XYZ file of C-alpha atoms in Angstrom:
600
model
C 44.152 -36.345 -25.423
C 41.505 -38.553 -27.191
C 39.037 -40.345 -25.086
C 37.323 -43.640 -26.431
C 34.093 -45.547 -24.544
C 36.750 -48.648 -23.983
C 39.607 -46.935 -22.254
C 36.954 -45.190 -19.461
C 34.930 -48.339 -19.486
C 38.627 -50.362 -18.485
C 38.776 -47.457 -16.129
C 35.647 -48.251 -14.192
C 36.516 -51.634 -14.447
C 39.681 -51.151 -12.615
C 38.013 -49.121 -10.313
C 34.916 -50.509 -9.243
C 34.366 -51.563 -5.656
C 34.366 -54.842 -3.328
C 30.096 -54.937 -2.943
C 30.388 -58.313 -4.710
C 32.502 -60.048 -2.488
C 30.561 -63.837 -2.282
C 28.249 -63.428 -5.573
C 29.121 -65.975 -8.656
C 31.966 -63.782 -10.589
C 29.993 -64.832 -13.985
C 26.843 -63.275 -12.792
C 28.705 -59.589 -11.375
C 27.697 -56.670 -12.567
C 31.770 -55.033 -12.712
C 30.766 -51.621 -13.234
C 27.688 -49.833 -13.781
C 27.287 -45.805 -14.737
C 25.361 -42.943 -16.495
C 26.115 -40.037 -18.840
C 27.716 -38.960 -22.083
C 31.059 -41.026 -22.951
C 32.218 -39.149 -26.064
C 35.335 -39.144 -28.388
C 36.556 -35.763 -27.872
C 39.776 -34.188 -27.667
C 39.417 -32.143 -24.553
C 37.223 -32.034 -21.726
C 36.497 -34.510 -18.859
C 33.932 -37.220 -19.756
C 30.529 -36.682 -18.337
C 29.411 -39.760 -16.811
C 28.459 -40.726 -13.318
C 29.320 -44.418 -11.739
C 27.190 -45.882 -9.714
C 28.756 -46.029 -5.854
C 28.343 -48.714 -2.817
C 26.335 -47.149 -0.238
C 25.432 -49.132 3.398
C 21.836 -50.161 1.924
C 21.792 -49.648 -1.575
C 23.858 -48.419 -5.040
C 23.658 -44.963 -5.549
C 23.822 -42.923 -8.804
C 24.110 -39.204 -7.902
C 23.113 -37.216 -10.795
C 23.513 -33.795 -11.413
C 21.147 -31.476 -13.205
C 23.931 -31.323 -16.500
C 23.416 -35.402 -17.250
C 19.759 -35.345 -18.653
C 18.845 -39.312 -17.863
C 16.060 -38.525 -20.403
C 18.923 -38.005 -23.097
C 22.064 -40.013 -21.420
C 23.444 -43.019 -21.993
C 23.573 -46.610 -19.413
C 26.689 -48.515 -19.214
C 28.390 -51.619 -17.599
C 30.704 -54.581 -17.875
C 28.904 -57.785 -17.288
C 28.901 -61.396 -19.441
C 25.366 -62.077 -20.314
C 21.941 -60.375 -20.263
C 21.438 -57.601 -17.300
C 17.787 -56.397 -16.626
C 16.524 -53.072 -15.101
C 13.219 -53.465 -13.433
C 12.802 -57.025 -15.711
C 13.642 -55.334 -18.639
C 16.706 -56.368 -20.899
C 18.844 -53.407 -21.058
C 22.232 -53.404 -23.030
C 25.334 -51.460 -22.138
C 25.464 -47.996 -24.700
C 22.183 -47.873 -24.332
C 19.212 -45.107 -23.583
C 19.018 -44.484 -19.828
C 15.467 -43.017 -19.894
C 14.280 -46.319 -18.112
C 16.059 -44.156 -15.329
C 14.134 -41.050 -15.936
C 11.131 -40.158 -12.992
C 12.379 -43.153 -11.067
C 14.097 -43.001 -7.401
C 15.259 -46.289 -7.566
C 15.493 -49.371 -10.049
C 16.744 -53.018 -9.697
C 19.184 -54.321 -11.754
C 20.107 -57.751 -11.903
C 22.450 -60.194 -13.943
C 21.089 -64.151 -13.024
C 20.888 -64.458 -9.161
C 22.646 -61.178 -8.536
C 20.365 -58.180 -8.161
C 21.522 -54.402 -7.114
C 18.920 -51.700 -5.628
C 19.925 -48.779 -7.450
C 19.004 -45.307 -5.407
C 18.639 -42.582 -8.091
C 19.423 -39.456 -6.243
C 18.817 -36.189 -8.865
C 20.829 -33.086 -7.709
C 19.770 -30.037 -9.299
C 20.471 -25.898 -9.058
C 24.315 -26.364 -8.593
C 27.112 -26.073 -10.266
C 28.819 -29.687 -11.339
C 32.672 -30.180 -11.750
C 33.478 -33.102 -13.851
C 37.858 -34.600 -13.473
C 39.220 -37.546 -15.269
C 42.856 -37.751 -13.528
C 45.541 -39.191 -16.784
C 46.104 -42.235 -14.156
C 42.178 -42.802 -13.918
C 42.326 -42.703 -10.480
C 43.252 -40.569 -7.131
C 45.576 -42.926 -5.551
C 49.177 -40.808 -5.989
C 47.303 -37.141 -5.711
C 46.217 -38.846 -2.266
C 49.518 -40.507 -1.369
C 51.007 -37.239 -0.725
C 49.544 -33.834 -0.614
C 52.327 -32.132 -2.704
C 51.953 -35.068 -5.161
C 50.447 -33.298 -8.523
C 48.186 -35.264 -11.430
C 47.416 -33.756 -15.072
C 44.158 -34.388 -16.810
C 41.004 -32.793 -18.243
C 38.041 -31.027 -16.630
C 34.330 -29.898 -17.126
C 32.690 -27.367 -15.540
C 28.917 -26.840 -16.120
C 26.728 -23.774 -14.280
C 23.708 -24.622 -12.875
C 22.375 -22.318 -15.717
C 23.489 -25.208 -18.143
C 26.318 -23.398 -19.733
C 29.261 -25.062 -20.273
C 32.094 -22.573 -17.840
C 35.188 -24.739 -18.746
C 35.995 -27.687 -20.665
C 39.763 -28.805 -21.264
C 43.272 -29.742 -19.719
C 43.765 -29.232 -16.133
C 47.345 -28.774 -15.311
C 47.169 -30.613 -12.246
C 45.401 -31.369 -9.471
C 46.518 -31.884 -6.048
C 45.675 -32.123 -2.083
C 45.312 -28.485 -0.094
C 44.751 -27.946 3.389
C 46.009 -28.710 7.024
C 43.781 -30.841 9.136
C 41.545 -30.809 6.815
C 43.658 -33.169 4.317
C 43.848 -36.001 6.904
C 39.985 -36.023 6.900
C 38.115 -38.608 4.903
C 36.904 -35.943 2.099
C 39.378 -34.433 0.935
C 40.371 -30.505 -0.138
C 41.974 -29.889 -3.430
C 43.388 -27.426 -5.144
C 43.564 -27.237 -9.137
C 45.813 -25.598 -11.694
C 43.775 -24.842 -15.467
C 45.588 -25.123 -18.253
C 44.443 -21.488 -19.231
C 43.141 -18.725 -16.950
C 39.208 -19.569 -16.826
C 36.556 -16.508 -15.614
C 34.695 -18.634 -13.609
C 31.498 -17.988 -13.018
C 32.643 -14.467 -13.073
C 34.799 -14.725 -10.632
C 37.837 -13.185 -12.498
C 40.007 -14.951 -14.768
C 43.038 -17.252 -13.332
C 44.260 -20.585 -13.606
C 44.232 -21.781 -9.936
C 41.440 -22.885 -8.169
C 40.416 -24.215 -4.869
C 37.814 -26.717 -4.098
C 36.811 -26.485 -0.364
C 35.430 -29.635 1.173
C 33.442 -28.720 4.067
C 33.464 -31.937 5.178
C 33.414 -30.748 8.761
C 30.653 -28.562 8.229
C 27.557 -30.737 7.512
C 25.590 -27.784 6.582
C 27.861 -26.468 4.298
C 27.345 -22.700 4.827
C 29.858 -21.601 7.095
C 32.988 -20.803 4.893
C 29.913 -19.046 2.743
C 28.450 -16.814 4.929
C 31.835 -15.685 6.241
C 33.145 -15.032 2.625
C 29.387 -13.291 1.608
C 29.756 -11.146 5.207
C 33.168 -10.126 4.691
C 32.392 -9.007 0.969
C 29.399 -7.208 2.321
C 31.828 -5.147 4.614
C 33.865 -4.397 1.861
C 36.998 -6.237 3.020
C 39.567 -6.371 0.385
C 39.870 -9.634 -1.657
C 37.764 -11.476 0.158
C 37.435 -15.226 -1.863
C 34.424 -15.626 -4.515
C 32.888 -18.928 -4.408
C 30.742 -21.348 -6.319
C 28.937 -24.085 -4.512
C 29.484 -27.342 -6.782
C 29.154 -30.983 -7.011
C 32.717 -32.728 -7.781
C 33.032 -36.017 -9.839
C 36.370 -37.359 -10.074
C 36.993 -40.312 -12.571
C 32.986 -40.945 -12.486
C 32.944 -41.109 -8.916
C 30.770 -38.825 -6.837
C 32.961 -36.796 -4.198
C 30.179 -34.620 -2.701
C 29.571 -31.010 -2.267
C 32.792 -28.368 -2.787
C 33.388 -25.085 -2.252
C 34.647 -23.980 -5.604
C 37.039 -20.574 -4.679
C 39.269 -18.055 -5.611
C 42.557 -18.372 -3.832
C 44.712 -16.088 -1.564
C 47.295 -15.499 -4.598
C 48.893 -12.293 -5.861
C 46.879 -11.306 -9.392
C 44.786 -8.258 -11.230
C 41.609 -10.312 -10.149
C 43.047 -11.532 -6.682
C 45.381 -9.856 -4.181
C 46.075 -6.912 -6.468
C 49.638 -5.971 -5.498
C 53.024 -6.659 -7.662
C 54.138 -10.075 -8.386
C 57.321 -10.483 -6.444
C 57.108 -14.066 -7.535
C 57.775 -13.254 -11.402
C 59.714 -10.167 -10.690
C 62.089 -12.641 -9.091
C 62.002 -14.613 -12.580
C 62.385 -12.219 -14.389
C 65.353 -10.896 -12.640
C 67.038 -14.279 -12.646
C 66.577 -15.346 -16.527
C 69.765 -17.773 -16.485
C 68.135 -19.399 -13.382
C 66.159 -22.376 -14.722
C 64.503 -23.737 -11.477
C 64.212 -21.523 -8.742
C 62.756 -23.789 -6.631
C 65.609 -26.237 -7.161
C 68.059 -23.585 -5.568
C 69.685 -24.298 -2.324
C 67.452 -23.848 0.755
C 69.127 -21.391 3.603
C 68.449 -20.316 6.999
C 67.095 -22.620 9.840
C 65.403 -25.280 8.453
C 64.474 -28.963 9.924
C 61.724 -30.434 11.862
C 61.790 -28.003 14.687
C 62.587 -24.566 13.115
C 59.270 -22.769 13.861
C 60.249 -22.949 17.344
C 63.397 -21.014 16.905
C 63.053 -17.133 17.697
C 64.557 -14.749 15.593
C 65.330 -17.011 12.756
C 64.534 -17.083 8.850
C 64.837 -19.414 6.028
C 64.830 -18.119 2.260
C 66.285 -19.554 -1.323
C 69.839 -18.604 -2.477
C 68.353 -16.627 -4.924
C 71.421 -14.965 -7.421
C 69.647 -11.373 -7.887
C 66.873 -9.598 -6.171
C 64.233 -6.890 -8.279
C 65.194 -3.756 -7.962
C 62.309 -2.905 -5.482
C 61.898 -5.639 -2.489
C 59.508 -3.590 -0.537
C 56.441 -4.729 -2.048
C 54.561 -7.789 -3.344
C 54.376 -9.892 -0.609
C 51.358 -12.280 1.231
C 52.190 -13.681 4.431
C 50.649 -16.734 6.463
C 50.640 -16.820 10.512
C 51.298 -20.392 11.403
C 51.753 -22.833 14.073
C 55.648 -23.907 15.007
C 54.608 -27.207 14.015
C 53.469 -26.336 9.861
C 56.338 -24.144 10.024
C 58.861 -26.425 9.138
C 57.624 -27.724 5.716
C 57.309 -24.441 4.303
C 59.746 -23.427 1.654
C 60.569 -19.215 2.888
C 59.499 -17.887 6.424
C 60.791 -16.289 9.255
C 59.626 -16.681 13.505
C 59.405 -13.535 15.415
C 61.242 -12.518 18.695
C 57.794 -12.831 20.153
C 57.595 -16.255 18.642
C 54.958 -15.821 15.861
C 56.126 -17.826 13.034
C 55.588 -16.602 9.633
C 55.568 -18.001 6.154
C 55.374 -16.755 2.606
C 52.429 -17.483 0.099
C 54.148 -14.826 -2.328
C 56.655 -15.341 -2.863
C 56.593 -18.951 -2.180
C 60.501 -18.744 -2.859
C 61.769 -16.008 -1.577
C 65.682 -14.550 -1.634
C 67.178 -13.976 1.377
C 67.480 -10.099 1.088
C 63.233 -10.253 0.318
C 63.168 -11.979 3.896
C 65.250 -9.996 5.682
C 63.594 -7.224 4.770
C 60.060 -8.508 5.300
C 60.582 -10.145 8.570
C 62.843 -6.993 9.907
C 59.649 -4.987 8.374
C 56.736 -7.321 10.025
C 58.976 -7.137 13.574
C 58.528 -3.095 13.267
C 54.694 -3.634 13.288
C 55.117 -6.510 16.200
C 57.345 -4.043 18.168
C 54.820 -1.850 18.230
C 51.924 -3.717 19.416
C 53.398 -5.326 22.353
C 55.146 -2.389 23.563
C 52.009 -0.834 23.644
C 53.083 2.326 21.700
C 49.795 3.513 20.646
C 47.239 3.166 17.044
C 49.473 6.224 15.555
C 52.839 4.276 15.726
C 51.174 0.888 14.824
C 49.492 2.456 11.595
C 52.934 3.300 10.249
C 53.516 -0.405 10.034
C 50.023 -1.905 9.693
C 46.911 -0.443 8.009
C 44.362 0.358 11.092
C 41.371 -0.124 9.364
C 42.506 -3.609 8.459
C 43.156 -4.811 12.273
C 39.978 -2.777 12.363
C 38.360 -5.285 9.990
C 39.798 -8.614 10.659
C 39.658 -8.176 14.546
C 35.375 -7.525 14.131
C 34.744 -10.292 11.623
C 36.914 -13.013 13.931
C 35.201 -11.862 17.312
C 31.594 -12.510 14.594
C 32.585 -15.932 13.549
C 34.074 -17.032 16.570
C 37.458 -18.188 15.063
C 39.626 -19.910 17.111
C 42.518 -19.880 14.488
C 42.370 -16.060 14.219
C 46.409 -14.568 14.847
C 47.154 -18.156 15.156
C 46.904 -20.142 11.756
C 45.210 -19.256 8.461
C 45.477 -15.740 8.861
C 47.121 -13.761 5.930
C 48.929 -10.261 5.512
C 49.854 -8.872 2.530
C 51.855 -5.479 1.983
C 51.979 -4.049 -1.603
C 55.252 -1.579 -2.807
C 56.375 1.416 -0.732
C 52.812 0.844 2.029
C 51.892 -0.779 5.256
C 51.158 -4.357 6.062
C 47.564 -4.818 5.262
C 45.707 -8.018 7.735
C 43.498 -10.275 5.286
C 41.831 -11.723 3.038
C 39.753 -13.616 5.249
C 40.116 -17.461 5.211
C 39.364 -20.904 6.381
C 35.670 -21.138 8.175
C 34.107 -24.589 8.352
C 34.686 -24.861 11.725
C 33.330 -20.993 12.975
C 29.906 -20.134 13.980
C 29.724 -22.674 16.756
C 31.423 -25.474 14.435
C 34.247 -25.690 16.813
C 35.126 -28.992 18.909
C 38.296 -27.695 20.741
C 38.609 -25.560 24.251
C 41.661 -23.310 23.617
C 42.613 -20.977 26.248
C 40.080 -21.773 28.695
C 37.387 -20.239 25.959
C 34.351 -22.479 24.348
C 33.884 -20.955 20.684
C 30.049 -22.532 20.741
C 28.961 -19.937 22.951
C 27.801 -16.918 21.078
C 27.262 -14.922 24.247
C 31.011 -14.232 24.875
C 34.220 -12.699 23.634
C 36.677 -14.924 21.528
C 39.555 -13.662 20.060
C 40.735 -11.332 22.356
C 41.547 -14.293 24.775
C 44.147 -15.685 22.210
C 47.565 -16.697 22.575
C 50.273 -17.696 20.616
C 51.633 -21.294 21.093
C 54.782 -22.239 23.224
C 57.926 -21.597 21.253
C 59.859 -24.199 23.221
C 60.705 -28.058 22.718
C 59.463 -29.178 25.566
C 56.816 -28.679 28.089
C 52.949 -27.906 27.676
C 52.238 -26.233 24.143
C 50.365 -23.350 25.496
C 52.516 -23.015 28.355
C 54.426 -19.666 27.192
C 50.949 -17.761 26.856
C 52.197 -15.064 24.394
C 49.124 -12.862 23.406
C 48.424 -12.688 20.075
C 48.479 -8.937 18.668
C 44.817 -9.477 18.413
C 44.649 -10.225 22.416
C 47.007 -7.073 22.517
C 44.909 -4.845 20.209
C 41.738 -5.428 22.272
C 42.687 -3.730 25.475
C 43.725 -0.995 23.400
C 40.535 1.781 24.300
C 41.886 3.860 21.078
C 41.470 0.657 18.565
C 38.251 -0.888 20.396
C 36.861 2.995 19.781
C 37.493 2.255 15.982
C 35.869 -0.764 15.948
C 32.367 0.381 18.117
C 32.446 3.111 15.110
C 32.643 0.434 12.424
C 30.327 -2.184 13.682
C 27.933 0.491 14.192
C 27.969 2.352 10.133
C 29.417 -0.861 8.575
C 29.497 -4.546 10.445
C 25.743 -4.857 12.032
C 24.269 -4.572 8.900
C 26.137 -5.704 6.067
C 26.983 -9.392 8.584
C 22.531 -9.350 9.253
C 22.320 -9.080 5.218
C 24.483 -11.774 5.188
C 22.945 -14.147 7.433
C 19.811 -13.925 5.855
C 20.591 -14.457 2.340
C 22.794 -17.498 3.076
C 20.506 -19.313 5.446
C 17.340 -18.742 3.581
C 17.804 -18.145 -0.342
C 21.706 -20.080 -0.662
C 20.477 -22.585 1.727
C 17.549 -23.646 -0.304
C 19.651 -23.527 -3.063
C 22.118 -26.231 -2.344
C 19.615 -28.750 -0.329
C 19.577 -31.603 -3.234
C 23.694 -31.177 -3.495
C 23.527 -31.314 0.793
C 21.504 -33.925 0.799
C 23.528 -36.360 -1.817
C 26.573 -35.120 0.039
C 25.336 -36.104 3.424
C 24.679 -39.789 1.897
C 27.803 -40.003 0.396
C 29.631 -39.348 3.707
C 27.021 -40.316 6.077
C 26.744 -37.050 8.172
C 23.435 -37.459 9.558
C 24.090 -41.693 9.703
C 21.172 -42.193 7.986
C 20.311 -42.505 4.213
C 16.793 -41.450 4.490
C 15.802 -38.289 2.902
C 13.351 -36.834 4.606
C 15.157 -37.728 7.986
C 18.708 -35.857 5.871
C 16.684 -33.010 5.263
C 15.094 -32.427 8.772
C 18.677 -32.764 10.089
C 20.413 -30.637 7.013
C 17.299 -28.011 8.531
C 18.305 -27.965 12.088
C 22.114 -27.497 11.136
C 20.597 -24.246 8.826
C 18.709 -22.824 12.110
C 22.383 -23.839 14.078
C 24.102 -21.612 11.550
C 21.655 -18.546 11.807
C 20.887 -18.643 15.524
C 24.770 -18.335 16.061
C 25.257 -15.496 13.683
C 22.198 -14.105 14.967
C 23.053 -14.218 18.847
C 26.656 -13.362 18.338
C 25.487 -10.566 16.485
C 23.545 -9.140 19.320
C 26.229 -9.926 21.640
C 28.481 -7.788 20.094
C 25.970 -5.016 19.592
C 25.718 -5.051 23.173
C 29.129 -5.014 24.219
C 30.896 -3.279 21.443
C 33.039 -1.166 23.095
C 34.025 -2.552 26.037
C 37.916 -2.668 26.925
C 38.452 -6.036 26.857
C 40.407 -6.887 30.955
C 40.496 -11.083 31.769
C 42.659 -13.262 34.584
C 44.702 -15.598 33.003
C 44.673 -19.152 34.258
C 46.248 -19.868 37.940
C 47.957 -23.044 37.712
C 49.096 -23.076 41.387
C 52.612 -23.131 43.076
C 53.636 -26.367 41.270
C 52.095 -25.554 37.919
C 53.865 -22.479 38.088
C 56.808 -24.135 38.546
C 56.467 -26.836 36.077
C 55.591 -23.890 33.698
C 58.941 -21.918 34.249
C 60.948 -25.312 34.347
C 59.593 -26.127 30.629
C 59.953 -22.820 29.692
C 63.576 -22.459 30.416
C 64.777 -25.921 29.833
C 63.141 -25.289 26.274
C 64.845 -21.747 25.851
C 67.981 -23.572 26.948
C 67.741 -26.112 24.576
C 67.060 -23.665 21.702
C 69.972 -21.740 22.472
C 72.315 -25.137 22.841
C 70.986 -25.890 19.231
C 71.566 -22.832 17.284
C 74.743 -22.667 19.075
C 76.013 -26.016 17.383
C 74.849 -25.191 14.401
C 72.263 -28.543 14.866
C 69.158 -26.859 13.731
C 68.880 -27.633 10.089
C 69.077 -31.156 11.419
C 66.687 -31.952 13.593
């Protein structure tokens, strides 16, 4: 797809921002930006606009646009001068070069231009085929094509050519301000060595203002040698010139060689159905509608026409709330009300489900009746609960057994818990109370307290209080044996090593790309560097005196059987309690009995 100065100039035309509202339209400035527009077939177009901050314009530029070397242009009738001097549009930015800020003007209209340089990261460059972001953010299922360009902070050009599409990602996350995206390449792109593939995600962080926490927990995790944990790039995103702010460039939890290593049930189901043209536009089955992750016992799968000959293998499995349930595609709620939902494969028949959920009951069966770590390990791999239970008592995750917690289970073998996921809001990052526990304070157990959310219509959503097998696991004095063992030979020091590389060396690393990032989205509410970086500092010391005390907590405590009251809510919370509870289970029953479920 050819790319020529005009059409991305008519772009940033169409694009560029209200700050003019009251100047003389003959004297605007329309657009204003930096970089290399070329003619080439392939690869996004490496230019920077300029964007409308509270006190000034702002040009964020990355390390990979030399201003020494790049280009200036903008859309205005009549002369425009930089600092007094005549500058024309196509023409040498060096005026730029050394400079923090500039002011450009156009008659009676002048701009303060703040020149913020980024440098030692990574820079991803996207020109959507619509020029802008408006349908990818209309809808986070709604996909874009167009081109990308991916430098290293080493210069070298890592990708440059069609991106498949583009497209939102995440939970909450998605309905904050900065958003999360994932990406599909064209071809399957090594990455910065992270192993060739052609989906990527880009992490936003944007609750995390000091942008280490999904990091450290990835770099901790891959110290203790849990399998598949993500790789990750920190990088600076432009999208259609405009600066997004600091990402999170991963691998994601997929089934691949260089991923989760296990068969591909997804394109053994393909391949077993070659007269099928669309799997995904087969009928839908099973309980399905608005409320169906509150329904025990139930499953919903694809009317797939003919299975692979071996269904015991290949699969990656989400825990999720009741509420997320019901716009997944294949999934399946336990008698104990955990509701579960496939990653791979996303479409799954309904034999595949059948025999995954009856299989992931087995293991569920076992924890909650309490039948020992022998009889559990023939469903689940110990040293996995081993490893996830450990690293979510370190972080302090209040999703753990709850949401953003993945399984996977390979041909003819256990369940396996992991890879580890989902971060920004760990190591004291948390703003929520959930059963009774405050995740800010390092000094204390976490996850053990956990409970699974009501599974009924009505009534208080953490009314039910169904332990998570997490809650279960840790009153086990077999399993917490295990994990004393492990912290002790593995955990202590691999998460210390961890700590101190990402809050020191990374953290240094990425300060320019924090620091443009907390501009862009105001996370300190101030646009004064040294002020950003004094704050970005204090949020660094945040993230390593958490890790820090939590890890002496638990090398304290390790060991310890964990026994806690739950909450007395009186005679007429009690009551209120078992009313909601049974009116709900009453309700649910009523439902599935009419056949309403699919419905509602």
């Amino acid at each position: 797809m050819k790319k020529i100065v005009s059409v991305i100039l008519a772009i940033i035309i169409f694009c560029s921002f209200g700050c003019l509202t009251g100047f003389a339209a003959d004297e605007a400035i329309s657009a204003f930006s930096v970089g290399t527009v070329e003619d080439k077939e392939h690869g996004a177009q490496l230019c920077v606009e300029w964007y409308e901050g509270t006190d000034a314009m702002y040009l964020f530029v990355p390390e990979s646009i030399n201003l020494a070397e790049a280009n200036v242009y903008f859309e205005a009738d009549g002369d425009v001068y930089a600092d007094g001097v005549k500058i024309t549009s196509g023409s040498s930015a060096d005026f730029l070069a050394g400079k923090s800020e500039v002011t450009v003007s156009r008659g009676n209209v002048e701009y303060l231009v703040k020149i913020i340089l980024i440098s030692d990261v990574s820079t991803v460059f996207i020109e959507t085929e619509s020029g802008s972001l408006d349908y990818v953010h209309a809808d986070k299922e709604n996909k874009e094509n167009g081109e990308i360009t991916i430098i290293g902070a080493d210069g070298n050009v890592e990708c440059d050519g069609e991106l498949e599409y583009i497209k939102g990602r995440g939970n909450s996350t998605w309905g904050l301000d900065k958003k999360p995206y994932n990406i599909k390449l064209e071809d399957k792109e090594n990455l910065f060595g992270m192993g060739k593939s052609k989906k990527w995600s880009l992490l936003a962080n944007y609750s995390d203002a000091s942008l280490l926490r999904n990091s450290l927990a990835f770099t901790a995790a891959e110290n203790a040698g849990m399998a598949y944990t993500p790789k990750f790039e920190p990088v600076d995103v432009y999208i259609n010139g405009e600066y997004m702010g600091a990402y999170l460039l991963t691998t994601r939890v997929e089934v691949d060689k260089t991923r989760v290593n296990i068969d591909n049930l997804e394109d053994l189901n393909e391949d077993a159905n070659p007269d099928v043209e669309d799997i995904e536009a087969l009928p839908r089955r099973g309980v399905y509608g608005s409320y169906s992750g509150y329904f025990e016992g139930t499953k919903k799968w694809i009317e797939i026409p003919n299975d692979p000959e071996d269904i015991t293998g290949g699969y990656v499995l989400e825990l999720e709330l009741p509420g997320r349930y019901a716009d997944e595609v294949s999934g399946f709620v336990t008698l104990n009300s955990q509701p579960v939902i496939f990653k791979s494969p996303e479409f799954a028949s309904e034999n595949e489900t059948v025999y995954i959920a009856s299989y992931y009951q087995l293991f569920e069966d076992a924890v909650y009746g309490n039948k020992g770590i022998d009889a559990i390990g023939e469903y689940c791999n110990i040293d996995s609960l081993v490893d996830a239970y450990v690293f979510n008592e370190w972080v302090a995750n209040h999703d753990a057994g709850l949401t953003s917690t993945y399984l996977y289970k390979p041909v003819n073998d256990t369940l396996y818990v992991g890879p580890v996921w989902d971060f920004d809001r760990a190591f004291g990052n948390c703003d929520v109370i959930r059963f009774g526990i405050d995740y800010n304070q390092p000094s204390q157990w976490t996850v053990y307290k956990s409970l699974l959310r009501n599974n009924v219509i009505m009534g208080d959503p953490e009314v039910k209080q169904i332990p998570t097998f997490f809650n279960l696991l840790s009153k086990n004095s077999d399993f917490i044996a295990l994990c004393e063992q492990k912290w002790i030979s593995t955990y202590k020091n691999a998460f210390t090593a961890a700590v101190e590389y990402i809050t020191t060396d990374y953290a240094a690393t990425i300060e320019s790309s924090a620091v443009a990032n907390a501009i862009r989205w105001n996370a300190y509410g101030t646009t004064d560097i040294g002020a950003i970086k004094a704050e970005y500092t204090k949020d660094v010391k945040t993230v390593a005196g958490f890790a820090d005390a939590k890890t002496t907590f638990i090398n304290t405590n390790i060991g310890t059987v964990a026994t806690y009251e739950t909450e007395d809510r009186g005679f007429f919370g009690g009551l209120v309690d078992k009313i909601s509870i049974l009116a709900g289970d009453l309700i649910e029953k009523a439902i599935l009995f009419l056949g309403l479920e699919n419905v509602i």
